[in-house]
Amino acid sequence: MNDPIVSVRGLHKSFGSMPVLQGIDLDVRPSEVMCLLGPSGSGKSTLLRCINRLEEIDGGRIHFDGQLIGYREAGGRLHQMRSRELARQRRDIGMVFQRFNLFGHMTALQNIMEAPVHVRRRKPAEVRQAALEALERVGLASHAHHYPAQLSGGQQQRVAIARALAMEPKLMLFDEPTSALDPELVGEVLDVMRELARSGMTMIVVTHEIGFAREVGDSLVFMADGCIVEKGHPAAVIDDPQHPRTRQFLAVR
């Protein structure tokens, strides 16, 4: 249990001539909830996308569950994985985005069943039961046959979480999952995330919800300008930030 499930070393990423991540080092251990805070443009979302290999990295290494993400190492050199190999790695990592990205022509149940049937090649009858259980877990069992247009933003985001859970991931990545929601809908999504944390799910959460980070997080990382500026226990960082950039950010929250 002491070995990290995610290990990031010397991670660099640029978009054109603009550096976005500048030498990130990070460890996340099984069942840990790590919250990432920082101003817009600090590299938080890009870090998540690199972990899930939605972005190619320019330098460094990312290991997930003991394996190098996105590459094979041979003869001292890195070789990009084939798409099929990469897909096998990705299916153990669930990701929930700011926007819900649900298929509008599918019901909630169909959205959840899509990946387990077509990616994991599981039997539809078996997947249907698991999908219904996932909807139950996020409090939407009675909405299985609703289409996204019939759901509130908070309900759509909970379906998106259930969709990720249906793949039985070892790690969940949340990229500001409440930022697109009306304020009165934020609580219902955070409640689902609290329950996931209590169940032992390993989570990396990009968020501006300071209260959630303090209550649920096991660790807090503050990023600015593509670097990790400060990290530690959430209460310690929030109540007594050591870096001026962290103090400035928290002072206006």
Short mmCIF file of C-alpha atoms in Angstrom, two decimals:
data_model
loop_
_atom_site.label_atom_id
_atom_site.label_comp_id
_atom_site.label_asym_id
_atom_site.label_seq_id
_atom_site.Cartn_x
_atom_site.Cartn_y
_atom_site.Cartn_z
CA MET A 1 0.00 0.00 0.00
CA ASN A 2 3.05 2.31 0.31
CA ASP A 3 3.87 2.10 -3.40
CA PRO A 4 2.26 4.90 -5.43
CA ILE A 5 -0.35 3.97 -8.00
CA VAL A 6 0.56 7.15 -9.93
CA SER A 7 4.14 8.37 -10.12
CA VAL A 8 5.07 11.45 -12.15
CA ARG A 9 8.70 12.45 -12.59
CA GLY A 10 10.14 15.44 -14.43
CA LEU A 11 6.99 15.99 -16.50
CA HIS A 12 7.24 18.67 -19.18
CA LYS A 13 4.56 19.73 -21.64
CA SER A 14 4.40 22.70 -23.98
CA PHE A 15 1.88 23.89 -26.52
CA GLY A 16 3.96 25.39 -29.27
CA SER A 17 6.44 27.76 -27.63
CA MET A 18 4.37 28.05 -24.45
CA PRO A 19 5.48 25.81 -21.55
CA VAL A 20 2.48 24.48 -19.61
CA LEU A 21 4.09 21.92 -17.29
CA GLN A 22 7.64 22.52 -16.12
CA GLY A 23 9.15 19.55 -14.31
CA ILE A 24 6.23 18.11 -12.32
CA ASP A 25 7.03 15.46 -9.68
CA LEU A 26 4.04 13.80 -8.02
CA ASP A 27 3.07 10.57 -6.24
CA VAL A 28 -0.49 9.39 -5.56
CA ARG A 29 -1.02 6.35 -3.37
CA PRO A 30 -3.89 3.82 -3.47
CA SER A 31 -7.13 5.19 -1.94
CA GLU A 32 -5.66 8.69 -1.75
CA VAL A 33 -7.74 11.72 -2.71
CA MET A 34 -5.40 14.38 -4.08
CA CYS A 35 -6.86 17.82 -4.80
CA LEU A 36 -5.19 20.19 -7.26
CA LEU A 37 -5.71 23.91 -6.74
CA GLY A 38 -4.37 26.86 -8.67
CA PRO A 39 -5.28 29.74 -10.95
CA SER A 40 -6.54 29.22 -14.48
CA GLY A 41 -3.68 28.38 -16.81
CA SER A 42 -1.53 26.84 -14.09
CA GLY A 43 -1.44 23.44 -15.82
CA LYS A 44 -3.83 21.46 -13.61
CA SER A 45 -6.09 20.16 -16.38
CA THR A 46 -3.13 19.48 -18.66
CA LEU A 47 -1.56 17.37 -15.92
CA LEU A 48 -4.71 15.22 -15.75
CA ARG A 49 -4.79 14.88 -19.52
CA CYS A 50 -1.16 13.79 -19.56
CA ILE A 51 -1.82 11.15 -16.89
CA ASN A 52 -4.64 9.78 -19.01
CA ARG A 53 -2.48 10.19 -22.15
CA LEU A 54 -5.00 12.49 -23.81
CA GLU A 55 -1.96 14.72 -24.34
CA GLU A 56 1.48 13.58 -25.40
CA ILE A 57 4.24 14.61 -23.02
CA ASP A 58 7.44 16.37 -24.07
CA GLY A 59 9.64 15.04 -21.30
CA GLY A 60 9.64 12.99 -18.11
CA ARG A 61 7.87 9.79 -17.11
CA ILE A 62 4.41 8.87 -15.85
CA HIS A 63 3.88 5.46 -14.28
CA PHE A 64 0.43 4.11 -13.47
CA ASP A 65 -0.03 0.90 -11.50
CA GLY A 66 3.64 0.06 -12.05
CA GLN A 67 3.59 0.59 -15.82
CA LEU A 68 4.97 3.41 -17.93
CA ILE A 69 2.04 5.29 -19.45
CA GLY A 70 1.92 5.64 -23.22
CA TYR A 71 5.37 4.31 -23.96
CA ARG A 72 7.53 1.20 -23.92
CA GLU A 73 11.16 1.53 -22.89
CA ALA A 74 13.67 -0.47 -24.91
CA GLY A 75 17.39 0.02 -25.36
CA GLY A 76 17.32 3.12 -23.20
CA ARG A 77 14.81 4.81 -25.51
CA LEU A 78 11.08 5.41 -25.34
CA HIS A 79 8.79 4.06 -28.04
CA GLN A 80 5.16 5.11 -28.31
CA MET A 81 2.65 2.40 -27.56
CA ARG A 82 0.30 1.19 -30.22
CA SER A 83 -3.22 2.50 -29.86
CA ARG A 84 -4.52 -0.88 -28.70
CA GLU A 85 -1.91 -1.10 -25.93
CA LEU A 86 -2.69 2.44 -24.84
CA ALA A 87 -6.42 1.70 -24.78
CA ARG A 88 -5.75 -1.18 -22.36
CA GLN A 89 -3.98 1.20 -19.99
CA ARG A 90 -6.63 3.90 -20.31
CA ARG A 91 -9.55 1.65 -19.45
CA ASP A 92 -8.35 1.46 -15.83
CA ILE A 93 -8.44 5.25 -15.55
CA GLY A 94 -11.83 6.98 -15.38
CA MET A 95 -12.11 10.66 -16.21
CA VAL A 96 -14.89 13.14 -15.57
CA PHE A 97 -14.69 16.44 -17.45
CA GLN A 98 -16.09 19.93 -16.87
CA ARG A 99 -18.63 19.28 -19.60
CA PHE A 100 -20.58 16.08 -19.36
CA ASN A 101 -19.88 14.74 -22.87
CA LEU A 102 -22.89 12.42 -22.83
CA PHE A 103 -24.28 11.03 -26.07
CA GLY A 104 -27.49 13.00 -26.60
CA HIS A 105 -29.22 10.26 -28.56
CA MET A 106 -28.70 7.68 -25.80
CA THR A 107 -30.46 7.29 -22.47
CA ALA A 108 -28.51 7.49 -19.21
CA LEU A 109 -28.40 3.69 -19.08
CA GLN A 110 -27.20 3.40 -22.68
CA ASN A 111 -24.49 6.01 -22.09
CA ILE A 112 -23.16 3.99 -19.17
CA MET A 113 -23.30 0.67 -21.02
CA GLU A 114 -21.52 1.88 -24.16
CA ALA A 115 -17.87 1.58 -23.07
CA PRO A 116 -18.06 -1.68 -21.07
CA VAL A 117 -19.78 -3.40 -24.01
CA HIS A 118 -17.60 -2.02 -26.81
CA VAL A 119 -14.27 -1.51 -25.00
CA ARG A 120 -14.21 -4.27 -22.41
CA ARG A 121 -16.28 -6.59 -24.65
CA ARG A 122 -18.57 -7.61 -21.82
CA LYS A 123 -22.00 -9.15 -22.34
CA PRO A 124 -24.80 -6.55 -22.55
CA ALA A 125 -26.99 -8.33 -19.98
CA GLU A 126 -24.14 -8.36 -17.47
CA VAL A 127 -23.25 -4.74 -18.23
CA ARG A 128 -26.87 -3.61 -17.90
CA GLN A 129 -27.03 -4.83 -14.30
CA ALA A 130 -23.72 -3.15 -13.46
CA ALA A 131 -24.90 0.07 -15.12
CA LEU A 132 -28.10 0.08 -13.09
CA GLU A 133 -26.02 -0.40 -9.95
CA ALA A 134 -23.80 2.52 -10.98
CA LEU A 135 -26.89 4.70 -11.43
CA GLU A 136 -28.09 3.60 -7.99
CA ARG A 137 -24.71 4.56 -6.58
CA VAL A 138 -25.03 8.13 -7.89
CA GLY A 139 -28.67 8.43 -6.84
CA LEU A 140 -30.25 8.22 -10.30
CA ALA A 141 -31.74 4.74 -10.43
CA SER A 142 -35.12 6.20 -11.40
CA HIS A 143 -33.60 8.13 -14.33
CA ALA A 144 -32.14 5.18 -16.25
CA HIS A 145 -34.30 5.81 -19.33
CA HIS A 146 -34.01 9.59 -19.38
CA TYR A 147 -32.08 11.27 -22.17
CA PRO A 148 -29.47 13.96 -21.33
CA ALA A 149 -31.82 16.75 -22.44
CA GLN A 150 -34.28 15.56 -19.78
CA LEU A 151 -31.68 15.83 -17.00
CA SER A 152 -30.34 18.80 -15.06
CA GLY A 153 -26.65 19.65 -15.28
CA GLY A 154 -26.01 18.02 -11.93
CA GLN A 155 -27.82 14.87 -12.99
CA GLN A 156 -25.88 14.75 -16.26
CA GLN A 157 -22.60 15.03 -14.37
CA ARG A 158 -23.67 12.22 -12.04
CA VAL A 159 -24.42 10.06 -15.10
CA ALA A 160 -20.94 10.92 -16.38
CA ILE A 161 -19.48 9.73 -13.07
CA ALA A 162 -21.53 6.53 -13.25
CA ARG A 163 -20.30 6.00 -16.82
CA ALA A 164 -16.69 6.20 -15.64
CA LEU A 165 -17.39 3.88 -12.69
CA ALA A 166 -18.93 1.26 -14.97
CA MET A 167 -15.46 0.60 -16.40
CA GLU A 168 -14.32 -0.42 -12.88
CA PRO A 169 -11.35 1.96 -12.87
CA LYS A 170 -8.46 1.88 -10.44
CA LEU A 171 -8.11 5.65 -10.63
CA MET A 172 -10.62 8.47 -11.15
CA LEU A 173 -9.60 11.86 -12.56
CA PHE A 174 -11.96 14.80 -12.07
CA ASP A 175 -11.33 17.97 -14.08
CA GLU A 176 -13.31 20.72 -12.31
CA PRO A 177 -16.46 18.58 -12.35
CA THR A 178 -18.67 21.27 -10.81
CA SER A 179 -17.43 24.35 -12.70
CA ALA A 180 -20.15 24.16 -15.38
CA LEU A 181 -22.98 23.71 -12.88
CA ASP A 182 -25.36 26.21 -11.38
CA PRO A 183 -24.47 26.77 -7.70
CA GLU A 184 -27.52 24.91 -6.39
CA LEU A 185 -26.46 21.76 -8.30
CA VAL A 186 -22.86 21.63 -7.09
CA GLY A 187 -23.68 19.87 -3.81
CA GLU A 188 -25.26 16.80 -5.40
CA VAL A 189 -22.11 16.09 -7.44
CA LEU A 190 -19.79 16.70 -4.50
CA ASP A 191 -21.88 14.30 -2.40
CA VAL A 192 -21.26 11.53 -4.96
CA MET A 193 -17.55 12.30 -4.90
CA ARG A 194 -17.51 12.19 -1.09
CA GLU A 195 -19.08 8.74 -1.22
CA LEU A 196 -16.47 7.57 -3.73
CA ALA A 197 -13.73 8.79 -1.42
CA ARG A 198 -15.27 6.94 1.51
CA SER A 199 -15.36 3.77 -0.60
CA GLY A 200 -11.58 3.94 -1.09
CA MET A 201 -11.46 5.12 -4.70
CA THR A 202 -8.14 6.71 -5.67
CA MET A 203 -8.92 10.18 -7.00
CA ILE A 204 -7.12 13.21 -8.42
CA VAL A 205 -9.46 16.18 -8.37
CA VAL A 206 -8.91 19.55 -10.03
CA THR A 207 -11.24 21.83 -8.12
CA HIS A 208 -11.87 25.33 -6.81
CA GLU A 209 -14.08 23.96 -4.03
CA ILE A 210 -11.87 24.78 -1.04
CA GLY A 211 -14.30 23.25 1.46
CA PHE A 212 -14.36 19.96 -0.43
CA ALA A 213 -10.55 19.88 -0.61
CA ARG A 214 -10.28 20.44 3.13
CA GLU A 215 -12.97 17.91 4.05
CA VAL A 216 -12.29 15.08 1.61
CA GLY A 217 -8.72 15.50 0.39
CA ASP A 218 -5.82 13.51 1.82
CA SER A 219 -3.34 15.81 0.10
CA LEU A 220 -3.46 19.17 -1.61
CA VAL A 221 -1.20 20.39 -4.41
CA PHE A 222 -1.12 24.07 -5.36
CA MET A 223 0.07 24.79 -8.90
CA ALA A 224 1.05 28.04 -10.60
CA ASP A 225 2.77 28.72 -13.92
CA GLY A 226 3.16 25.03 -14.69
CA CYS A 227 4.94 24.21 -11.44
CA ILE A 228 4.00 22.71 -8.09
CA VAL A 229 4.40 25.61 -5.71
CA GLU A 230 3.24 23.96 -2.49
CA LYS A 231 1.84 20.63 -1.34
CA GLY A 232 0.82 19.03 1.92
CA HIS A 233 -2.18 18.12 4.03
CA PRO A 234 -5.18 20.20 2.89
CA ALA A 235 -5.82 21.85 6.26
CA ALA A 236 -2.16 22.81 6.61
CA VAL A 237 -1.92 24.34 3.14
CA ILE A 238 -5.29 26.12 3.35
CA ASP A 239 -4.90 27.45 6.90
CA ASP A 240 -1.19 28.25 6.83
CA PRO A 241 0.10 28.54 3.25
CA GLN A 242 3.84 28.98 3.09
CA HIS A 243 4.32 30.33 -0.42
CA PRO A 244 3.28 33.91 -1.33
CA ARG A 245 1.56 32.68 -4.50
CA THR A 246 -0.59 30.25 -2.47
CA ARG A 247 -1.43 32.96 0.07
CA GLN A 248 -2.44 35.34 -2.71
CA PHE A 249 -4.70 32.74 -4.33
CA LEU A 250 -6.43 31.69 -1.11
CA ALA A 251 -6.89 35.29 0.08
CA VAL A 252 -9.40 35.99 -2.67
CA ARG A 253 -11.40 32.73 -2.36
#
